[in-house]
Coordinates of C-alpha atoms in Angstrom, one line a residue:
Chain A
X23 CA 10.8 -8.3 -1.5
X24 CA 8.4 -6.0 0.4
X25 CA 4.7 -5.2 0.0
X26 CA 5.4 -1.7 -0.2
X27 CA 3.4 1.3 -2.2
X28 CA 1.8 0.5 -5.4
X29 CA 0.5 3.0 -8.3
X30 CA -2.9 2.9 -10.0
X31 CA -1.3 1.3 -13.1
X32 CA 0.1 -1.9 -10.9
X33 CA -2.9 -2.0 -8.9
X34 CA -5.2 -2.2 -11.9
X35 CA -3.3 -4.8 -13.8
X36 CA -3.1 -6.9 -10.6
X37 CA -6.5 -6.5 -10.1
X38 CA -7.3 -7.9 -13.5
X39 CA -5.1 -11.1 -13.1
X40 CA -8.2 -12.6 -11.6
X41 CA -11.9 -12.4 -12.4
X42 CA -12.9 -12.4 -8.8
X43 CA -11.7 -11.2 -5.5
X44 CA -12.0 -8.1 -3.5
X45 CA -9.3 -5.5 -3.1
X46 CA -8.2 -2.9 -0.2
X47 CA -6.2 0.1 -1.2
X48 CA -5.4 2.5 1.8
X49 CA -4.7 6.1 1.0
X50 CA -3.1 8.6 3.4
X51 CA -6.4 11.1 3.4
X52 CA -10.1 10.8 2.2
X53 CA -8.9 13.6 -0.4
X54 CA -6.2 11.5 -1.7
X55 CA -8.5 8.5 -2.1
X56 CA -10.9 10.6 -4.0
X57 CA -8.3 11.5 -6.5
X58 CA -6.9 8.0 -6.8
X59 CA -10.4 6.8 -7.3
X60 CA -10.4 8.7 -10.8
X61 CA -6.9 7.5 -11.6
X62 CA -7.8 3.9 -10.7
X63 CA -11.2 4.0 -13.0
X64 CA -9.0 5.7 -15.7
X65 CA -6.6 2.7 -15.7
X66 CA -8.8 0.1 -15.3
X67 CA -11.2 1.7 -18.0
X68 CA -8.2 1.5 -20.5
X69 CA -7.0 -2.1 -19.7
X70 CA -10.5 -3.3 -19.9
X71 CA -10.8 -1.7 -23.2
X72 CA -7.5 -2.9 -24.2
X73 CA -8.3 -6.5 -23.5
X74 CA -11.8 -6.1 -25.5
X75 CA -14.0 -6.7 -22.3
X76 CA -17.3 -5.1 -21.9
X77 CA -17.0 -4.8 -18.4
X78 CA -17.1 -1.4 -16.4
X79 CA -15.0 0.2 -13.7
X80 CA -17.5 2.4 -11.8
X81 CA -17.0 4.8 -8.9
X82 CA -19.5 4.1 -6.1
X83 CA -19.7 6.6 -3.3
X84 CA -20.3 4.9 0.1
X85 CA -23.7 6.4 2.0
X86 CA -24.7 3.4 3.9
X87 CA -24.4 -0.6 4.0
X88 CA -27.9 -1.1 2.6
X89 CA -27.7 1.3 -0.1
X90 CA -24.4 -0.4 -0.9
X91 CA -26.1 -3.6 -1.3
X92 CA -28.4 -2.0 -3.9
X93 CA -25.9 -0.2 -5.7
X94 CA -23.7 -3.3 -6.2
X95 CA -26.5 -5.4 -7.2
X96 CA -27.0 -3.2 -10.3
X97 CA -23.5 -3.9 -11.5
X98 CA -22.5 -7.3 -13.4
X99 CA -20.1 -9.9 -12.1
X100 CA -17.3 -8.7 -14.4
X101 CA -17.7 -5.0 -13.4
X102 CA -15.4 -3.3 -11.0
X103 CA -16.9 -1.0 -8.2
X104 CA -14.4 1.3 -6.8
X105 CA -15.8 2.2 -3.2
X106 CA -14.9 5.6 -1.9
X107 CA -16.2 7.8 1.1
X108 CA -15.6 4.8 3.5
X109 CA -14.7 7.2 6.1
X110 CA -18.7 7.1 6.8
X111 CA -18.2 3.3 7.6
X112 CA -19.1 2.6 11.4
X113 CA -19.1 -0.4 13.5
X114 CA -23.0 -1.0 13.0
X115 CA -22.4 -0.6 9.1
X116 CA -19.7 -3.0 9.1
X117 CA -21.6 -5.5 11.4
X118 CA -24.5 -5.2 8.7
X119 CA -22.1 -5.9 5.9
X120 CA -20.3 -8.7 7.3
X121 CA -23.7 -10.5 8.1
X122 CA -25.1 -9.9 4.8
X123 CA -21.9 -11.0 2.9
X124 CA -23.9 -13.6 1.1
X125 CA -25.6 -10.7 -1.0
X126 CA -22.4 -9.7 -2.7
X127 CA -21.8 -13.4 -4.2
X128 CA -22.1 -13.3 -7.8
X129 CA -21.8 -9.3 -7.7
X130 CA -19.0 -7.2 -9.2
X131 CA -15.4 -7.1 -8.1
X132 CA -14.9 -4.4 -5.4
X133 CA -12.2 -2.3 -4.6
X134 CA -12.2 -0.6 -1.3
X135 CA -10.6 2.9 -1.2
X136 CA -9.7 3.5 2.5
X137 CA -7.8 5.8 4.9
X138 CA -5.9 4.0 7.6
X139 CA -9.0 4.4 9.8
X140 CA -11.6 3.3 7.7
X141 CA -9.2 0.2 6.6
X142 CA -9.1 -0.8 10.3
X143 CA -12.9 -0.4 10.7
X144 CA -13.5 -2.6 7.5
X145 CA -11.3 -5.4 9.0
X146 CA -13.6 -5.9 11.9
X147 CA -16.1 -7.3 9.4
X148 CA -13.9 -10.7 9.5
X149 CA -16.4 -12.5 7.0
X150 CA -16.2 -9.9 4.6
X151 CA -12.5 -9.3 4.8
X152 CA -11.8 -13.0 4.4
X153 CA -12.6 -12.4 0.7
X154 CA -9.6 -10.1 0.4
X155 CA -7.4 -12.7 0.9
X156 CA -4.2 -10.6 1.6
X157 CA -4.9 -7.9 -1.5
X158 CA -4.0 -5.0 0.7
X159 CA -2.0 -2.1 -1.3
X160 CA -0.7 1.1 0.0
X161 CA -1.4 3.5 -2.9
X162 CA 1.7 5.5 -4.4
X163 CA 0.3 8.5 -6.1
X164 CA 3.6 9.1 -7.8
X165 CA 3.7 5.8 -9.7
X166 CA 4.1 6.5 -13.2
X167 CA 4.9 10.2 -13.0
X168 CA 8.2 11.0 -14.3
X169 CA 10.9 12.5 -12.3
X170 CA 11.9 15.4 -15.0
X171 CA 15.1 16.5 -13.3
X172 CA 16.6 13.0 -13.0
X173 CA 15.6 12.2 -16.6
X174 CA 17.3 15.4 -17.8
X175 CA 20.5 14.4 -15.8
X176 CA 20.6 11.2 -17.4
X177 CA 20.1 13.0 -20.9
X178 CA 22.9 15.2 -20.0
X179 CA 25.4 12.4 -19.0
X180 CA 24.4 10.4 -22.0
X181 CA 25.3 13.1 -24.6
X182 CA 28.0 14.5 -22.4
X183 CA 26.5 18.0 -22.8
X184 CA 24.5 20.5 -20.9
X185 CA 21.3 22.0 -21.9
X186 CA 22.4 25.0 -23.2
X187 CA 24.9 23.5 -25.4
X188 CA 22.0 20.8 -26.8
X189 CA 19.6 23.9 -27.5
X190 CA 22.5 25.8 -29.4
X191 CA 23.2 22.8 -31.5
X192 CA 19.7 22.1 -32.3
X193 CA 19.3 25.8 -33.5
X194 CA 22.4 25.5 -35.5
X195 CA 20.8 22.3 -37.0
X196 CA 24.1 20.5 -36.2
X197 CA 22.3 17.7 -33.8
X198 CA 20.3 15.2 -35.3
X199 CA 16.7 15.2 -33.8
X200 CA 16.7 11.7 -32.6
X201 CA 13.9 10.6 -30.2
X202 CA 16.2 11.3 -27.3
X203 CA 16.8 14.6 -28.4
X204 CA 13.3 15.3 -29.0
X205 CA 12.2 14.2 -25.2
X206 CA 15.1 16.4 -24.2
X207 CA 13.4 19.5 -25.9
X208 CA 10.0 18.7 -24.7
X209 CA 11.1 18.3 -21.0
X210 CA 13.0 21.8 -21.3
X211 CA 9.6 23.2 -22.7
X212 CA 11.4 23.8 -26.1
X213 CA 8.9 21.8 -28.3
X214 CA 9.1 25.1 -30.4
X215 CA 12.4 24.5 -31.7
X216 CA 11.0 21.2 -33.4
X217 CA 8.9 23.3 -36.0
X218 CA 11.8 25.3 -37.2
Chain B
X16 CA -4.8 -17.4 -11.6
X17 CA -8.5 -17.5 -11.9
X18 CA -8.4 -20.9 -10.1
X19 CA -6.8 -19.2 -6.9
X20 CA -10.1 -16.9 -6.1
X21 CA -10.6 -16.5 -2.3
X22 CA -14.2 -15.0 -3.2
X23 CA -15.0 -17.8 -5.4
X24 CA -18.4 -19.1 -4.9
X25 CA -18.3 -22.6 -3.8
X26 CA -20.9 -23.8 -6.2
X27 CA -18.8 -22.7 -9.0
X28 CA -15.6 -24.3 -7.5
X29 CA -17.5 -27.5 -7.4
X30 CA -18.5 -27.2 -10.9
X31 CA -15.0 -26.7 -12.0
X32 CA -14.0 -29.8 -10.1
X33 CA -12.0 -28.1 -7.3
X34 CA -13.6 -29.9 -4.3
X35 CA -11.3 -32.1 -2.5
X36 CA -13.1 -34.1 0.5
X37 CA -11.7 -32.7 3.6
X38 CA -10.5 -35.1 6.3
X39 CA -13.6 -34.2 8.4
X40 CA -15.7 -35.2 5.5
X41 CA -18.2 -33.4 7.1
X42 CA -20.9 -33.3 4.1
X43 CA -20.5 -37.2 3.5
X44 CA -21.1 -37.9 7.3
X45 CA -24.2 -35.7 7.4
X46 CA -25.5 -37.1 4.1
X47 CA -25.2 -40.8 5.5
X48 CA -27.0 -39.7 8.6
X49 CA -29.8 -38.1 6.7
X50 CA -30.1 -41.2 4.5
X51 CA -31.0 -43.5 7.7
X52 CA -32.8 -40.5 9.5
X53 CA -34.2 -38.1 6.9
X54 CA -35.7 -35.8 9.5
X55 CA -32.5 -35.4 11.6
X56 CA -31.1 -31.8 12.4
X57 CA -27.5 -30.9 12.4
X58 CA -25.4 -27.9 13.1
X59 CA -22.2 -27.2 11.5
X60 CA -19.6 -25.0 13.7
X61 CA -16.4 -23.7 12.3
X62 CA -13.9 -20.6 11.5
X63 CA -14.4 -18.2 8.9
X64 CA -12.9 -19.5 5.4
X65 CA -12.9 -23.1 6.4
X66 CA -15.2 -24.2 3.7
X67 CA -18.3 -24.7 5.8
X68 CA -20.6 -23.3 2.8
X69 CA -18.9 -25.7 0.3
X70 CA -20.0 -28.5 2.4
X71 CA -23.6 -27.4 2.3
X72 CA -23.5 -27.3 -1.4
X73 CA -21.8 -30.6 -1.7
X74 CA -24.4 -31.8 0.8
X75 CA -27.2 -30.7 -1.4
X76 CA -26.0 -33.0 -4.3
X77 CA -25.3 -36.2 -1.9
X78 CA -28.9 -36.3 -0.6
X79 CA -31.2 -39.6 -1.0
X80 CA -33.2 -39.8 -4.4
X81 CA -36.4 -39.2 -2.9
X82 CA -35.2 -36.0 -1.2
X83 CA -35.1 -32.5 -2.2
X84 CA -32.5 -30.2 -0.6
X85 CA -32.8 -26.4 -0.6
X86 CA -30.1 -23.9 0.2
X87 CA -30.7 -20.9 1.8
X88 CA -28.6 -18.0 2.9
X89 CA -30.7 -16.9 5.8
X90 CA -29.3 -13.2 6.2
X91 CA -30.0 -12.7 2.3
X92 CA -33.3 -13.7 3.0
X93 CA -34.0 -12.0 6.3
X94 CA -32.9 -8.9 8.0
X95 CA -30.8 -9.4 11.0
X96 CA -33.2 -7.3 13.6
X97 CA -35.9 -10.0 12.5
X98 CA -34.3 -13.1 13.1
X99 CA -36.5 -14.8 15.6
X100 CA -38.5 -17.9 16.2
X101 CA -40.7 -18.9 13.4
X102 CA -38.4 -17.5 10.8
X103 CA -36.7 -20.8 9.7
X104 CA -40.1 -22.5 9.6
X105 CA -41.6 -19.6 7.3
X106 CA -38.5 -19.7 4.9
X107 CA -38.9 -23.4 4.9
X108 CA -42.4 -22.9 3.8
X109 CA -41.6 -20.4 1.1
X110 CA -39.4 -23.0 -0.6
X111 CA -41.5 -26.1 -0.1
X112 CA -44.8 -24.4 -1.1
X113 CA -43.1 -23.0 -4.3
X114 CA -42.9 -26.6 -5.6
X115 CA -46.6 -27.1 -5.3
X116 CA -49.3 -26.4 -7.7
X117 CA -52.0 -24.8 -5.4
X118 CA -55.0 -25.3 -8.1
X119 CA -54.4 -28.9 -7.5
X120 CA -55.3 -29.0 -4.0
X121 CA -58.6 -29.8 -2.4
X122 CA -60.6 -26.9 -1.2
X123 CA -59.8 -27.6 2.4
X124 CA -56.5 -27.8 1.7
X125 CA -56.5 -24.5 -0.1
X126 CA -57.5 -23.0 2.9
X127 CA -54.6 -24.3 5.0
X128 CA -52.5 -23.2 2.2
X129 CA -53.5 -19.5 2.2
X130 CA -53.6 -19.6 6.0
X131 CA -50.2 -20.6 6.1
X132 CA -49.0 -18.5 3.1
X133 CA -50.6 -15.2 4.7
X134 CA -48.7 -15.9 8.2
X135 CA -45.5 -16.7 6.7
X136 CA -45.2 -13.9 4.1
X137 CA -48.1 -11.5 5.0
X138 CA -51.2 -10.4 2.8
X139 CA -52.9 -7.4 1.6
X140 CA -56.1 -6.8 3.0
X141 CA -58.7 -3.8 3.4
X142 CA -58.1 -1.4 6.4
X143 CA -60.9 -1.8 9.1
X144 CA -63.5 0.8 10.5
X145 CA -61.4 3.0 12.9
X146 CA -58.1 2.7 10.9
X147 CA -56.8 5.8 9.5
X148 CA -58.0 5.2 5.9
X149 CA -60.5 2.6 6.1
X150 CA -61.2 0.5 3.1
X151 CA -57.7 1.3 1.9
X152 CA -55.5 -1.8 0.7
X153 CA -53.0 -2.3 3.7
X154 CA -50.0 -4.8 3.9
X155 CA -50.6 -7.2 6.8
X156 CA -47.3 -8.6 7.8
X157 CA -46.4 -12.1 8.3
X158 CA -43.7 -13.9 9.8
X159 CA -41.1 -12.8 7.7
X160 CA -42.0 -9.2 8.0
X161 CA -43.8 -8.6 11.3
X162 CA -43.6 -9.3 15.0
X163 CA -43.8 -13.2 15.6
X164 CA -47.1 -14.4 16.8
X165 CA -47.9 -18.0 18.0
X166 CA -50.9 -18.6 16.0
X167 CA -48.8 -17.4 12.7
X168 CA -46.3 -20.1 13.5
X169 CA -49.1 -22.7 14.1
X170 CA -50.5 -21.8 10.6
X171 CA -47.2 -22.3 9.1
X172 CA -46.5 -25.7 10.6
X173 CA -50.3 -26.7 9.9
X174 CA -49.5 -25.7 6.1
X175 CA -46.4 -27.8 5.8
X176 CA -47.8 -30.8 7.4
X177 CA -50.5 -30.6 5.0
X178 CA -48.2 -30.4 1.9
X179 CA -46.0 -33.0 3.5
X180 CA -48.7 -35.5 4.2
X181 CA -50.0 -35.3 0.6
X182 CA -46.7 -36.3 -1.0
X183 CA -43.9 -38.9 -0.8
X184 CA -41.3 -36.4 -1.5
X185 CA -38.8 -35.7 1.4
X186 CA -36.9 -32.3 2.2
X187 CA -34.0 -31.0 3.6
X188 CA -33.2 -27.7 4.4
X189 CA -29.7 -26.2 4.3
X190 CA -29.5 -22.9 6.3
X191 CA -26.3 -21.2 5.7
X192 CA -24.8 -17.7 6.7
X193 CA -26.2 -17.9 10.4
X194 CA -22.3 -18.3 11.4
X195 CA -22.0 -14.5 10.6
X196 CA -24.9 -13.4 13.1
X197 CA -24.1 -12.5 16.8
X198 CA -25.7 -14.7 19.4
X199 CA -28.6 -13.2 20.5
X200 CA -31.8 -14.4 22.8
X201 CA -33.9 -14.2 19.8
X202 CA -31.4 -15.9 17.5
X203 CA -31.0 -18.8 20.0
X204 CA -34.8 -18.9 20.7
X205 CA -35.4 -19.0 16.7
X206 CA -32.9 -21.9 16.2
X207 CA -34.0 -24.0 19.3
X208 CA -37.9 -23.6 18.5
X209 CA -37.9 -24.0 14.5
X210 CA -35.5 -26.9 14.5
X211 CA -37.6 -28.8 16.7
X212 CA -40.6 -27.9 14.5
X213 CA -38.9 -29.2 11.5
X214 CA -37.6 -32.2 13.0
X215 CA -41.2 -32.9 14.3
X216 CA -42.6 -32.2 10.7
X217 CA -39.9 -35.0 9.3
X218 CA -38.1 -32.2 7.6
X219 CA -34.3 -32.6 7.5
X220 CA -32.1 -29.6 8.5
X221 CA -28.6 -28.6 8.4
X222 CA -27.6 -25.1 9.7
X223 CA -24.3 -23.2 9.9
X224 CA -24.2 -21.8 13.2
X225 CA -22.4 -18.9 15.1
X226 CA -19.0 -20.0 16.6
X227 CA -20.1 -19.5 20.2
X228 CA -22.9 -22.0 20.0
X229 CA -20.2 -24.5 20.9
X230 CA -19.6 -22.5 24.1
X231 CA -20.8 -23.7 27.6
X232 CA -23.4 -21.5 27.8
X233 CA -25.2 -22.7 24.7
X234 CA -24.4 -26.3 25.1
X235 CA -28.5 -26.9 25.9
X236 CA -29.1 -25.6 22.2
X237 CA -26.5 -27.6 20.7
X238 CA -27.8 -30.9 22.1
X239 CA -31.2 -30.2 20.6
X240 CA -29.2 -31.1 17.3
X241 CA -29.1 -34.9 16.4
X242 CA -25.5 -34.0 14.9
X243 CA -23.1 -31.3 16.3
X244 CA -20.4 -31.2 13.6
X245 CA -17.2 -28.9 13.9
X246 CA -15.8 -28.2 10.5
X247 CA -12.5 -26.6 11.5
X248 CA -9.5 -25.7 9.7
X249 CA -7.5 -28.7 8.5
X250 CA -4.8 -29.9 10.6
X251 CA -1.8 -28.6 8.8
X252 CA 0.6 -29.9 11.5
X253 CA -0.3 -33.6 10.6
X254 CA 1.1 -35.3 7.2
X255 CA -2.8 -36.1 6.4
X256 CA -3.8 -32.4 6.7
X257 CA -0.9 -31.2 5.0
X258 CA -1.7 -33.8 2.2
X259 CA -5.3 -32.8 1.9
X260 CA -4.4 -29.1 1.6
X261 CA -1.6 -29.9 -1.0
X262 CA -4.1 -31.9 -3.0
X263 CA -6.5 -28.7 -2.9
X264 CA -3.8 -26.3 -4.4
X265 CA -2.7 -29.1 -7.1
X266 CA -6.2 -29.7 -8.3
X267 CA -6.4 -26.1 -8.8
X268 CA -2.8 -25.6 -10.0
X269 CA -3.5 -28.2 -12.6
X270 CA -6.7 -26.5 -13.5
X271 CA -4.5 -23.4 -14.1
X272 CA -1.2 -23.3 -15.8
X273 CA 0.6 -25.4 -13.0
X274 CA 2.8 -22.3 -11.9
X275 CA 3.5 -23.8 -8.4
X276 CA 6.8 -25.2 -7.5
X277 CA 6.9 -28.0 -4.9
X278 CA 8.4 -26.2 -2.3
X279 CA 5.9 -23.2 -2.8
X280 CA 3.2 -25.6 -2.1
X281 CA 4.9 -26.9 1.1
X282 CA 5.4 -23.2 2.1
X283 CA 1.9 -22.2 1.3
X284 CA 0.4 -25.0 3.3
X285 CA 2.3 -24.4 6.1
X286 CA 1.5 -20.8 6.2
X287 CA -2.2 -21.1 5.4
X288 CA -2.9 -22.3 9.0
X289 CA -5.2 -24.9 7.3
X290 CA -7.8 -22.5 6.4
X291 CA -9.0 -23.1 2.8
X292 CA -9.5 -19.6 2.1
X293 CA -6.4 -18.3 3.1
X294 CA -4.6 -21.4 1.3
X295 CA -6.2 -19.9 -2.0
X296 CA -5.5 -16.5 -1.1
X297 CA -1.7 -17.3 -0.8
X298 CA -1.6 -19.2 -3.9
X299 CA -3.1 -16.0 -5.7
X300 CA -1.1 -13.5 -4.2
X301 CA 2.2 -15.5 -4.6
X302 CA 1.3 -15.8 -8.2
X303 CA 0.8 -12.3 -8.3
X304 CA 4.3 -11.5 -6.8
X305 CA 5.8 -13.9 -9.3
X306 CA 3.8 -12.2 -12.2
X307 CA 5.2 -8.8 -11.0
X308 CA 8.6 -10.1 -11.4
X309 CA 8.2 -11.8 -14.5
X310 CA 9.0 -15.2 -13.2
X311 CA 7.6 -18.2 -14.8
X312 CA 7.2 -20.1 -11.5
X313 CA 5.7 -19.5 -7.9
X314 CA 8.9 -19.8 -5.5
X315 CA 9.3 -19.7 -1.9
X316 CA 10.3 -15.9 -2.2
X317 CA 7.0 -15.0 -3.7
X318 CA 5.2 -16.9 -1.1
X319 CA 7.3 -15.3 1.6
X320 CA 5.8 -12.0 0.5
X321 CA 2.3 -13.0 0.1
X322 CA 2.5 -14.6 3.7
X323 CA 3.8 -11.1 4.9
X324 CA 0.9 -9.2 3.1
X325 CA -1.8 -11.7 4.3
X326 CA -0.1 -11.4 8.1
X327 CA -0.4 -7.4 7.8
X328 CA -3.9 -7.5 7.0
X329 CA -4.8 -9.9 9.4
X330 CA -3.4 -7.7 12.2
X331 CA -5.0 -4.5 10.6
X332 CA -7.6 -2.8 13.1
X333 CA -6.9 -4.9 16.4
X334 CA -8.6 -3.7 19.5
X335 CA -6.4 -2.9 22.4
X336 CA -7.7 -5.9 24.2
X337 CA -6.9 -8.1 21.2
X338 CA -3.5 -6.7 21.0
X339 CA -2.8 -7.4 24.5
X340 CA -4.4 -11.1 24.2
X341 CA -2.2 -11.9 21.2
X342 CA 1.0 -10.5 22.9
X343 CA 0.2 -12.8 25.9
X344 CA -0.3 -15.8 23.8
X345 CA 2.8 -14.7 21.9
X346 CA 4.9 -14.9 25.2
X347 CA 3.3 -17.9 26.5
X348 CA 3.8 -19.9 23.2
X349 CA 7.6 -19.0 23.5
X350 CA 7.9 -20.7 26.8
X351 CA 6.9 -23.9 25.5
X352 CA 7.8 -26.3 22.9
X353 CA 4.5 -27.0 21.4
X354 CA 2.7 -24.6 18.9
X355 CA -0.5 -25.1 20.8
X356 CA -1.8 -22.3 22.9
X357 CA -3.5 -22.5 26.2
X358 CA -6.5 -21.1 25.0
X359 CA -10.3 -21.2 25.9
X360 CA -13.2 -19.3 24.2
X361 CA -14.4 -18.2 27.5
X362 CA -14.3 -14.1 26.9
X363 CA -15.2 -12.0 24.1
X364 CA -11.6 -10.9 23.2
X365 CA -11.0 -14.6 22.8
X366 CA -13.9 -15.0 20.5
X367 CA -13.1 -11.9 18.5
X368 CA -9.6 -13.5 18.1
X369 CA -11.3 -17.0 16.5
X370 CA -13.7 -15.0 14.5
X371 CA -11.1 -13.0 12.8
X372 CA -8.9 -16.3 12.6
X373 CA -5.8 -14.7 14.2
X374 CA -6.2 -18.0 16.4
X375 CA -7.0 -21.3 14.7
X376 CA -8.7 -24.0 16.0
X377 CA -7.4 -27.4 14.8
X378 CA -9.8 -30.6 14.8
X379 CA -9.3 -33.3 17.5
X380 CA -10.6 -35.0 20.5
X381 CA -9.3 -32.2 22.6
X382 CA -9.9 -28.7 21.1
X383 CA -6.2 -27.3 20.2
X384 CA -5.4 -23.8 19.1
X385 CA -2.6 -22.3 17.3
X386 CA -1.8 -18.8 16.3
X387 CA -2.5 -18.2 12.5
X388 CA 1.1 -18.7 11.1
X389 CA 0.9 -15.7 8.9
X390 CA 1.0 -13.4 11.9
X391 CA 3.7 -15.2 14.0
X392 CA 6.5 -13.6 12.1
X393 CA 5.0 -10.2 12.6
X394 CA 4.1 -10.4 16.3
X395 CA 7.5 -9.1 17.6
X396 CA 6.6 -5.7 15.9
X397 CA 2.8 -5.8 17.0
X398 CA 1.8 -2.2 17.8
X399 CA 4.6 -0.6 15.3
X400 CA 2.7 -2.2 12.2

């Protein structure tokens, strides 16, 4: 078993396993972290909604440590703060956050979205990081994204015919439109054949 | 799984019945001493995540009936740059004066009250002739906001003496959070002066202090306290320590869904390093791996994955000095049979290793140190992580 990369959906469901606790998610770049923040917020919002919870998942842009304390104080204990722009975190800010950890007691769950550099910087705040336990994920941006060619290959093998044969048979109306055939057509961008 | 939250508030964990008295029984020892000597002063020193704040919360419910305990997270109340002599006194004033109805005081006592309040917290007054805007209302800072002045401190001491003299009520103040502060000359002066003043006023104090207060340089400060208590990691290498840690997990496991297999508990205990917060985090993360696999019970494989993840996080962001020191400690450990390290907290790199709990101090008459068990399997690859 490894602790390899994990995507937005898995991270969201794991975070929601517990009411408390903080999480560190590592990204390859700050740009990827910003993109991942939106994906995580959407996943968390969807999951929270499905569970009928009133809590919110909110993206919080890090500017400085004292401002962060005020921003988190505005959120409820059940809310989830997704922290971005952590490349702005320096040694002084880390020290401040570590010392004032008590300010975050009773505050929202926090997800730090950090590059490797920012994650290493954050880990110098020993008291703060102790709240993570071992909850540290490397973000997999491709999780949940279908490999279209691999899926087409599976469908061709399953039905023992190539793409052209399948589309010809559909046009001739000699192939029933099962869910798999519909999926195959859509993957080939031939959804128009479903209207005929 | 909510019973396994490493960020869980100590007060909340106590309410849910998760508290298991540790072998050191720090809270009970201090409570017993305060019952006999109400104005005694105590300092607690220990690593991150060992349950010091929990002991303070337990203590607040163990004080004698005629005593009121106040819990204070000092860094939440006062900025780091303004921790200096008089601050602990002023914070104590704010708590105790908050229990008093000023209108019931005699006129001369009201005068002392006002003076102490202004000295501790500051006041609004008119700017004088010669100021930028004479006649305007300006804020005159007190100890908690401005520079310390000895007459401010004297006023607060007088105010507290007046309040305590007119009441049979006793007080103990529990100062938490100073273990997260770096030791500075101002901080040491604050602790030394204020604890002595509070003791003189008959107020009991318990203070969680920076870990380096135990170093030789600060012996003089440590000796000012009536009691010096090490609240370290539980000794997971002894049967008693392991039994305590298992009991902590079982108390939470029973409260949850009883997910933990006996072998998993044993494994979590041995990799926790005796640090309560890591114990709880490993249980939670093991449960997370079990959940991801759709397993009904946490087994040793799930624990191994959680240990690997915790170890990697602990090793993240090491400085070159810390890496070098860890490598040295690893090789010196390999040469001997005992797991204990030849380790002193003489240098900053060693203090950093302790603060980041890469090295764990275990209780005993002679200090013993071990590498955090979660990092040991990863050390051969250190530098390539």
